[in-house]
Short mmCIF file of C-alpha atoms in Angstrom, two decimals:
data_model
loop_
_atom_site.label_atom_id
_atom_site.label_comp_id
_atom_site.label_asym_id
_atom_site.label_seq_id
_atom_site.Cartn_x
_atom_site.Cartn_y
_atom_site.Cartn_z
CA ARG A 1 19.83 11.51 22.35
CA GLY A 2 17.17 8.79 21.15
CA TYR A 3 15.76 9.05 24.70
CA GLY A 4 15.55 12.64 25.98
CA SER A 5 18.22 14.94 26.34
CA SER A 6 20.96 12.76 28.55
CA GLU A 7 23.57 13.61 26.95
CA LEU A 8 23.04 17.42 27.14
CA GLN A 9 22.30 17.19 30.48
CA LEU A 10 25.00 14.73 31.66
CA GLY A 11 27.95 17.10 30.09
CA VAL A 12 26.63 19.66 31.46
CA ALA A 13 26.98 17.92 35.04
CA LEU A 14 29.81 16.20 34.04
CA LYS A 15 31.57 19.37 33.28
CA GLN A 16 31.02 21.59 36.35
CA LEU A 17 32.29 18.57 38.06
CA ILE A 18 35.70 18.78 36.56
CA LEU A 19 35.78 22.11 36.59
CA THR A 20 35.14 22.73 40.44
CA LYS A 21 37.88 19.39 40.88
CA GLN A 22 35.23 17.53 42.42
CA ILE A 23 35.90 14.39 39.67
CA LYS A 24 38.50 14.01 37.53
CA ARG A 25 38.02 12.76 33.91
CA GLU A 26 39.58 9.33 34.55
CA ASP A 27 37.32 9.12 38.14
CA PHE A 28 34.16 8.05 35.15
CA ILE A 29 33.31 5.42 32.65
CA LEU A 30 31.47 7.10 29.54
CA GLN A 31 29.50 5.36 26.92
CA THR A 32 27.53 6.71 24.08
CA LYS A 33 25.86 5.07 21.06
CA VAL A 34 24.93 6.47 17.68
CA ASN A 35 23.02 4.84 14.83
CA PRO A 36 25.02 3.48 11.87
CA MET A 37 23.74 5.57 8.76
CA LYS A 38 23.23 5.06 4.93
CA ASN A 39 25.10 8.20 4.63
CA PRO A 40 28.32 8.15 6.61
CA ALA A 41 28.80 12.23 6.22
CA ASP A 42 25.25 12.15 8.11
CA PHE A 43 26.83 9.59 10.85
CA ARG A 44 29.76 11.95 11.37
CA LYS A 45 27.54 14.79 11.62
CA ALA A 46 26.21 12.86 14.51
CA LEU A 47 29.02 11.79 16.62
CA GLU A 48 30.30 15.02 16.37
CA GLN A 49 27.31 16.65 17.87
CA SER A 50 27.94 13.73 20.91
CA PHE A 51 30.97 15.13 21.69
CA GLN A 52 29.51 18.60 21.83
CA LEU A 53 26.91 17.98 24.02
CA LEU A 54 28.96 15.65 26.60
CA GLN A 55 31.67 18.48 26.23
CA VAL A 56 34.88 15.63 26.60
CA ASP A 57 37.67 15.31 24.98
CA TYR A 58 37.46 11.17 24.50
CA ILE A 59 34.73 8.95 24.97
CA ASP A 60 35.69 5.11 26.51
CA LEU A 61 32.96 3.42 25.17
CA PHE A 62 31.48 3.86 21.65
CA ALA A 63 28.56 1.26 20.60
CA PHE A 64 26.75 1.57 16.98
CA HIS A 65 23.17 1.91 18.18
CA GLY A 66 20.84 -0.65 16.66
CA VAL A 67 22.24 -3.16 14.94
CA ASN A 68 19.10 -4.86 14.48
CA TYR A 69 18.69 -5.99 10.98
CA PRO A 70 21.14 -7.07 7.68
CA GLU A 71 21.02 -3.61 6.32
CA THR A 72 23.17 -1.69 9.19
CA LEU A 73 26.04 -4.25 8.46
CA VAL A 74 26.17 -2.65 5.46
CA TYR A 75 26.04 0.66 6.99
CA MET A 76 28.63 -0.01 9.31
CA PHE A 77 31.13 -1.92 7.10
CA GLY A 78 30.23 -1.34 3.17
CA GLU A 79 28.29 -3.44 0.64
CA ASP A 80 30.19 -6.58 1.28
CA LYS A 81 29.75 -6.45 5.24
CA ILE A 82 33.66 -6.91 5.91
CA PRO A 83 35.38 -4.41 8.41
CA LYS A 84 38.40 -3.41 6.90
CA PRO A 85 41.18 -2.73 9.14
CA GLU A 86 42.18 0.65 7.64
CA ARG A 87 40.58 2.93 5.07
CA LYS A 88 43.12 2.80 1.84
CA GLU A 89 42.95 5.77 -0.65
CA GLY A 90 39.99 5.10 -2.94
CA ASP A 91 37.67 3.04 -0.51
CA PRO A 92 34.49 4.49 0.26
CA GLU A 93 34.09 5.98 3.54
CA THR A 94 31.78 4.05 6.02
CA CYS A 95 30.59 4.26 9.53
CA TYR A 96 33.26 1.75 10.96
CA SER A 97 36.03 3.80 8.84
CA ILE A 98 34.81 7.06 10.82
CA ILE A 99 34.78 5.20 14.00
CA GLN A 100 38.59 3.82 13.07
CA GLU A 101 39.75 7.68 12.94
CA TYR A 102 38.32 8.32 15.83
CA VAL A 103 40.12 5.66 17.53
CA LYS A 104 43.43 6.34 15.78
CA ALA A 105 42.93 10.11 17.36
CA GLY A 106 41.91 8.66 20.80
CA LYS A 107 39.13 10.36 20.98
CA ILE A 108 37.37 6.88 21.51
CA ARG A 109 38.70 4.16 23.30
CA HIS A 110 36.66 1.00 22.58
CA ILE A 111 33.89 -0.02 19.78
CA GLY A 112 30.72 -1.97 20.64
CA PHE A 113 27.20 -1.88 19.48
CA SER A 114 23.91 -2.49 20.88
CA THR A 115 21.17 -4.72 19.29
CA HIS A 116 17.69 -5.79 19.84
CA GLY A 117 18.15 -7.55 16.78
CA SER A 118 17.86 -11.86 16.03
CA THR A 119 20.38 -13.87 18.03
CA ASP A 120 21.79 -15.23 14.35
CA LEU A 121 22.46 -11.48 13.82
CA ILE A 122 24.12 -10.72 16.86
CA LEU A 123 26.16 -14.17 16.47
CA GLU A 124 27.10 -13.29 12.72
CA THR A 125 28.13 -9.34 14.16
CA ILE A 126 30.02 -10.49 17.14
CA ASN A 127 31.70 -12.93 14.73
CA LYS A 128 33.08 -9.60 12.37
CA ASN A 129 36.02 -9.98 15.40
CA VAL A 130 36.06 -6.06 15.48
CA PHE A 131 33.75 -5.14 18.45
CA ASP A 132 35.24 -4.70 21.91
CA TYR A 133 31.72 -5.18 23.65
CA ALA A 134 28.20 -5.34 22.89
CA ASN A 135 25.09 -4.39 24.64
CA ILE A 136 22.25 -6.98 24.52
CA HIS A 137 19.10 -8.16 25.90
CA TYR A 138 19.32 -10.88 27.77
CA HIS A 139 17.06 -11.40 31.26
CA PHE A 140 16.12 -14.36 33.31
CA VAL A 141 12.56 -14.26 31.61
CA GLY A 142 13.40 -14.31 27.85
CA SER A 143 16.03 -12.18 25.68
CA TYR A 144 12.68 -9.83 24.59
CA THR A 145 12.98 -9.45 20.81
CA ALA A 146 15.66 -12.55 20.55
CA SER A 147 13.24 -14.80 22.84
CA GLY A 148 13.10 -18.41 21.50
CA GLY A 149 16.32 -17.79 19.79
CA GLY A 150 19.84 -19.58 19.71
CA HIS A 151 20.48 -23.51 18.75
CA ASP A 152 18.59 -24.18 22.27
CA GLY A 153 15.67 -21.35 22.54
CA GLN A 154 17.92 -19.51 25.29
CA GLY A 155 17.69 -16.45 23.23
CA ASN A 156 21.00 -14.67 23.62
CA ARG A 157 22.70 -16.78 26.00
CA ASP A 158 24.77 -18.15 22.92
CA CYS A 159 25.52 -14.62 22.52
CA VAL A 160 27.06 -14.19 26.09
CA LYS A 161 28.93 -17.42 26.01
CA LEU A 162 30.56 -16.23 22.19
CA MET A 163 31.26 -12.92 23.39
CA ASN A 164 33.13 -14.53 26.70
CA GLU A 165 35.34 -16.93 24.10
CA LYS A 166 36.17 -13.51 22.23
CA ASN A 167 37.15 -11.93 25.43
CA MET A 168 34.34 -9.42 25.04
CA GLY A 169 32.55 -7.01 27.32
CA VAL A 170 29.13 -8.45 27.64
CA PHE A 171 26.53 -5.53 28.77
CA ILE A 172 22.67 -5.83 29.25
CA ILE A 173 20.58 -3.84 28.29
CA SER A 174 17.37 -2.50 30.48
CA PRO A 175 16.93 -5.74 32.60
CA PHE A 176 14.26 -3.61 34.76
CA ASP A 177 12.10 -2.88 32.09
CA LYS A 178 12.22 -5.42 28.94
CA GLY A 179 13.42 -8.15 31.50
CA GLY A 180 10.03 -8.43 32.92
CA CYS A 181 8.77 -4.42 34.01
CA LEU A 182 10.56 -5.82 37.53
CA PHE A 183 10.22 -1.91 38.89
CA ILE A 184 5.89 -2.91 38.93
CA PRO A 185 6.14 -6.89 38.92
CA SER A 186 3.20 -9.22 39.24
CA ARG A 187 2.59 -9.80 42.61
CA LYS A 188 3.22 -13.60 41.88
CA PHE A 189 6.57 -12.87 40.70
CA ARG A 190 7.50 -10.97 43.79
CA LYS A 191 6.12 -13.83 45.63
CA LEU A 192 8.65 -16.37 43.97
CA THR A 193 11.93 -14.08 44.73
CA LEU A 194 10.68 -13.31 48.37
CA PRO A 195 11.84 -13.75 50.83
CA GLU A 196 15.28 -13.95 49.61
CA LEU A 197 15.49 -10.73 47.18
CA GLU A 198 13.61 -8.30 45.58
CA PRO A 199 12.48 -8.71 41.88
CA MET A 200 15.39 -5.76 40.66
CA THR A 201 17.63 -7.10 43.37
CA PHE A 202 17.30 -11.00 41.70
CA GLU A 203 18.03 -9.97 38.39
CA SER A 204 20.85 -7.43 39.52
CA GLN A 205 22.50 -10.24 41.23
CA ARG A 206 21.43 -13.05 38.61
CA ILE A 207 23.69 -10.48 35.75
CA TRP A 208 26.59 -10.09 38.37
CA ASN A 209 26.80 -13.85 39.39
CA HIS A 210 26.01 -15.26 35.95
CA HIS A 211 29.44 -17.17 36.05
CA HIS A 212 28.35 -19.17 39.25
CA LEU A 213 24.83 -20.35 37.34
CA PHE A 214 26.37 -21.03 34.17
CA PRO A 215 30.37 -21.26 34.49
CA GLY A 216 32.71 -19.76 32.17
CA GLN A 217 30.19 -17.31 30.87
CA HIS A 218 30.25 -14.01 32.58
CA ILE A 219 28.28 -11.26 32.47
CA HIS A 220 29.86 -7.38 33.00
CA THR A 221 27.80 -4.67 33.84
CA TYR A 222 23.79 -3.41 32.74
CA THR A 223 21.65 -0.32 32.51
CA ALA A 224 19.64 0.87 35.45
CA GLY A 225 17.48 3.86 34.25
CA ALA A 226 17.18 6.66 36.26
CA ALA A 227 15.54 10.26 36.23
CA ARG A 228 15.79 10.75 39.70
CA PRO A 229 17.98 9.22 42.68
CA SER A 230 15.73 6.77 44.32
CA ASP A 231 15.27 5.03 40.98
CA LEU A 232 19.02 4.38 41.56
CA ASP A 233 18.22 2.64 45.42
CA GLN A 234 17.81 -1.18 44.51
CA PRO A 235 20.89 -1.24 42.12
CA ALA A 236 22.59 0.58 44.43
CA VAL A 237 21.43 -2.24 47.35
CA ALA A 238 22.19 -4.78 44.93
CA ALA A 239 25.84 -3.72 44.60
CA TYR A 240 26.56 -3.41 48.30
CA TRP A 241 25.86 -6.91 48.78
CA HIS A 242 27.25 -7.71 45.64
CA ALA A 243 30.43 -6.48 47.28
CA THR A 244 30.26 -7.28 50.99
CA GLN A 245 28.28 -10.61 51.19
CA ASN A 246 28.66 -12.49 47.73
CA ALA A 247 28.77 -16.03 48.96
CA GLN A 248 25.73 -15.51 50.34
CA VAL A 249 24.08 -13.58 47.87
CA VAL A 250 25.14 -16.22 45.28
CA GLU A 251 23.18 -18.96 47.37
CA LYS A 252 19.93 -16.62 47.50
CA VAL A 253 20.32 -16.55 43.60
CA GLN A 254 20.75 -20.04 43.05
CA ARG A 255 17.30 -20.81 45.29
CA VAL A 256 15.56 -18.13 43.74
CA SER A 257 16.27 -18.96 40.30
CA ALA A 258 15.63 -23.12 40.62
CA ARG A 259 12.45 -21.78 42.46
CA LEU A 260 11.12 -19.90 39.26
CA LEU A 261 12.19 -22.68 36.86
CA LYS A 262 10.13 -25.16 39.03
CA VAL A 263 7.25 -23.02 38.87
CA ARG A 264 7.60 -22.12 35.13
CA GLU A 265 7.54 -25.57 34.33
CA GLU A 266 4.62 -26.70 36.92
CA ALA A 267 2.61 -23.77 35.11
CA LEU A 268 3.59 -24.78 31.28
CA GLY A 269 4.93 -28.52 31.71
CA LYS A 270 8.21 -29.91 31.06
CA GLU A 271 7.77 -30.54 27.05
CA TRP A 272 6.29 -27.18 26.28
CA ALA A 273 9.01 -25.14 28.52
CA ASP A 274 11.86 -27.07 26.51
CA THR A 275 10.30 -26.55 23.04
CA TRP A 276 7.96 -23.84 22.57
CA TRP A 277 10.52 -21.91 20.12
CA LYS A 278 11.09 -24.71 17.85
CA GLY A 279 9.98 -23.07 14.28
CA VAL A 280 7.91 -20.22 15.79
CA PRO A 281 9.01 -17.42 13.25
CA LYS A 282 9.79 -13.73 13.71
CA ALA A 283 8.01 -11.00 11.94
CA ALA A 284 10.66 -11.16 9.54
CA GLN A 285 10.15 -14.72 8.41
CA ASN A 286 6.66 -14.53 7.81
CA LYS A 287 4.25 -12.44 5.27
CA HIS A 288 1.77 -11.69 8.18
CA HIS A 289 4.95 -9.66 9.95
CA VAL A 290 3.62 -11.00 13.34
CA GLU A 291 6.68 -11.59 15.91
CA HIS A 292 5.11 -15.13 16.63
CA ASN A 293 8.37 -15.87 19.09
CA GLN A 294 7.40 -12.80 21.17
CA VAL A 295 3.75 -13.13 21.21
CA VAL A 296 3.93 -16.98 22.36
CA TRP A 297 6.78 -15.56 24.86
CA GLN A 298 4.22 -13.53 26.11
CA TYR A 299 2.03 -16.48 26.92
CA ASN A 300 4.69 -17.91 28.81
CA CYS A 301 5.84 -15.33 30.85
CA LEU A 302 1.67 -14.50 31.68
CA LEU A 303 1.36 -18.06 32.54
CA ALA A 304 4.41 -18.80 34.76
CA PHE A 305 5.02 -15.61 36.14
CA GLY A 306 1.70 -13.81 36.11
CA LEU A 307 3.55 -10.49 34.09
CA TYR A 308 0.80 -9.15 33.31
CA HIS A 309 1.76 -5.28 32.74
CA PHE A 310 4.99 -6.31 30.86
CA ALA A 311 3.44 -8.43 29.00
CA LYS A 312 0.66 -5.97 28.24
CA ALA A 313 3.19 -3.08 27.27
CA ARG A 314 5.29 -5.29 24.78
CA TYR A 315 2.15 -6.33 22.82
CA HIS A 316 0.88 -2.46 22.90
CA SER A 317 4.49 -1.99 20.78
CA PHE A 318 2.53 -4.14 17.99
CA GLU A 319 -0.53 -2.03 18.28
CA ASN A 320 1.49 0.75 17.94
CA ASN A 321 3.53 -0.25 14.84
CA LYS A 322 -0.33 -1.05 12.94
CA LYS A 323 -1.09 2.72 13.74
CA ASN A 324 1.03 3.93 11.60
CA TRP A 325 0.39 1.09 8.82
CA LYS A 326 -0.89 2.83 6.02
CA ASP A 327 -2.81 -0.11 3.82
CA ASP A 328 -2.27 2.01 0.37
CA LYS A 329 1.92 1.27 0.85
CA THR A 330 3.07 -1.97 0.06
CA ASP A 331 4.54 -4.51 2.93
CA ASP A 332 8.22 -2.90 2.53
CA GLU A 333 7.58 0.79 2.14
CA ASN A 334 5.49 0.58 5.19
CA ILE A 335 8.43 -1.32 7.38
CA ASN A 336 10.92 1.20 5.88
CA SER A 337 8.69 4.02 6.92
CA LEU A 338 8.55 2.89 10.58
CA GLN A 339 12.39 2.57 10.66
CA PRO A 340 14.24 2.95 12.59
CA GLY A 341 11.59 2.23 15.43
CA TRP A 342 10.34 -1.27 13.66
CA GLY A 343 14.12 -2.43 14.12
CA TYR A 344 13.83 -2.25 17.75
CA VAL A 345 10.22 -2.74 18.33
CA PRO A 346 9.42 -5.13 15.19
CA GLY A 347 5.78 -6.50 14.44
CA LEU A 348 1.94 -6.25 13.80
CA PRO A 349 -0.44 -7.36 16.33
CA LEU A 350 -2.60 -10.37 15.78
CA LYS A 351 -5.63 -10.46 14.06
CA PRO A 352 -8.53 -12.80 15.41
CA ASP A 353 -10.10 -13.56 11.79
CA VAL A 354 -6.53 -14.68 10.11
CA ASP A 355 -5.30 -18.19 9.92
CA TYR A 356 -1.63 -18.05 10.57
CA SER A 357 -1.25 -21.72 10.02
CA ASP A 358 1.10 -21.13 6.78
CA ASP A 359 3.73 -19.54 9.60
CA PHE A 360 3.85 -22.21 11.42
CA VAL A 361 4.71 -24.82 9.28
CA ASN A 362 8.22 -25.43 10.70
CA VAL A 363 6.57 -25.81 14.16
CA PRO A 364 6.65 -29.40 15.49
CA GLU A 365 3.40 -31.27 15.12
CA ALA A 366 2.99 -31.67 18.62
CA ASN A 367 3.52 -28.01 19.25
CA LYS A 368 1.32 -26.66 16.38
CA ALA A 369 -2.21 -26.88 18.56
CA ARG A 370 -0.38 -25.03 21.48
CA VAL A 371 1.26 -22.36 19.59
CA VAL A 372 -2.49 -21.50 17.97
CA GLU A 373 -3.94 -22.02 21.85
CA ALA A 374 -1.33 -19.52 23.25
CA GLU A 375 -1.79 -16.57 20.33
CA LYS A 376 -5.74 -16.68 21.00
CA PHE A 377 -5.02 -16.75 24.80
CA VAL A 378 -2.54 -13.40 24.48
CA TYR A 379 -4.94 -11.81 21.69
CA GLU A 380 -7.82 -12.39 24.58
CA TRP A 381 -6.05 -11.00 27.60
CA LEU A 382 -3.78 -8.30 26.20
CA ALA A 383 -5.22 -6.96 22.90
CA THR A 384 -6.75 -3.59 23.34
CA LYS A 385 -10.32 -3.74 22.58
CA THR A 386 -13.23 -1.46 22.56
CA THR A 387 -16.78 -1.46 21.87
CA VAL A 388 -18.84 0.74 20.01
CA GLN A 389 -21.81 2.08 22.09
CA GLU A 390 -24.91 3.82 21.18
CA ASP A 391 -25.15 7.46 23.14
CA PRO A 392 -27.90 10.00 22.19
CA LYS A 393 -26.67 12.25 24.89
CA ASP A 394 -23.43 12.31 22.49
CA GLU A 395 -23.39 14.39 19.81
CA HIS A 396 -19.87 13.31 18.06
CA ASP A 397 -19.09 10.53 15.78
CA ALA A 398 -23.31 10.11 14.75
CA TYR A 399 -24.23 9.38 18.19
CA LYS A 400 -21.57 6.80 18.84
CA LYS A 401 -18.48 6.53 21.06
CA ALA A 402 -15.85 4.09 21.78
CA LYS A 403 -15.60 2.68 25.06
CA LEU A 404 -12.68 0.56 26.38
CA GLU A 405 -13.12 -3.04 27.30
CA GLU A 406 -11.53 -4.28 30.34
CA LYS A 407 -11.26 -8.07 31.98
CA GLU A 408 -10.51 -8.87 35.91
CA ILE A 409 -6.79 -8.89 35.96
CA PRO A 410 -6.34 -12.13 38.18
CA LYS A 411 -4.92 -11.06 41.64
CA ASP A 412 -1.56 -13.38 40.89
CA TRP A 413 -1.02 -10.96 38.05
CA GLN A 414 -1.69 -7.79 39.29
CA ASP A 415 1.18 -4.97 40.34
CA ALA A 416 2.94 -5.70 43.49
CA TYR A 417 4.17 -2.47 43.66
CA ASP A 418 5.08 0.54 40.91
CA MET A 419 8.58 2.06 40.96
CA ARG A 420 8.57 2.94 37.44
CA THR A 421 11.02 5.79 36.50
CA TRP A 422 9.40 9.17 35.65
CA ARG A 423 7.95 8.30 31.78
CA ASP A 424 7.61 11.67 30.39
CA PHE A 425 9.95 13.10 27.90
CA PRO A 426 9.33 17.24 27.97
CA ASP A 427 8.87 16.50 23.59
CA ARG A 428 6.18 13.26 23.56
CA GLU A 429 2.86 12.37 24.35
CA ARG A 430 2.45 10.66 27.18
CA ARG A 431 3.29 6.67 27.22
CA LEU A 432 0.29 4.45 28.73
CA TYR A 433 2.71 1.76 29.53
CA SER A 434 6.59 1.57 29.77
#
């Protein structure tokens, strides 16, 4: 429901297919997600609405959606954040105890969670030992909001490893969008994946064959957003190749991965490529609420792979947050007013006149100047800027108008092609960026 009317559309379509005996309920695996809520009664109501819209007797996979900050653990499990095996008389109702009811009744088969949170929060949630699977960001170019996380800066790879150790399902969120806008890749990135694979096909095969790149670390599935049948062409081709010529595909993935990593190291320098993330804070870890980890990651994506469209879209999310940030409110009041969206896309944009050195106290001395340089580079290329021009013919705004400043994009950063899905929701303003 948070992404349009998919539950309603799927419910009608699946019901018709089942009634006309074209499929049986056991022929497909159905997942839906509901945000954990402060009031369990509201959560129960939202869950019931999902069942009504989907028109099914049971859901195979249910995920607590948006486990993005520590408070969501309280909403799921209670004040102590400890899941109870079962709710006893006198115990307060929680979102998790409600899901236990549905599991016991046979209406939910498996419990998981989805997250845009930090690697540390995801690991903490996995270690609750009550989830069968998790939806996480983990892509070749980074781990989105968790980029630079983990013990070695590899983002959510630590989470993939831990989930495998606990025999959990590993579900990757949005690899073609948050994994680099691969449906509208830069010329440079596409050149680097060819001739073996197109960018989307490469990411598909990297996911399914992850255990060949990192032994013992299996990834089981991913999401592919589609608004029309042709949006599934690339994933379908990738799935066919995976099933029919996997040995050859694995060799291609290994070659492309090695080539991309080599170019990344050449563009960034080995020392920086290995250590850029050290001490670089997230929005929740600094007084300016800037996602420094994402900003520096965007710099790396630009310099290494020319992923301009992707980096621009990600930076634009910070600017959207700023539009709704009220100077007459406290920081906490602003962040609360931006929830739940802030949990998915946290952070404010850079201000060129602000000294962020206090945010970098934990950055190694050898990296501090490069971090500052990286953020200046990102601001120069990604921040939306306007100039105010005098125009005596314009009768509005005291004869002034704002004009968007545009830089000439390097050829290698330009879009190789545009295979984006239909981007508009009927009830929302058209989005400028993916």
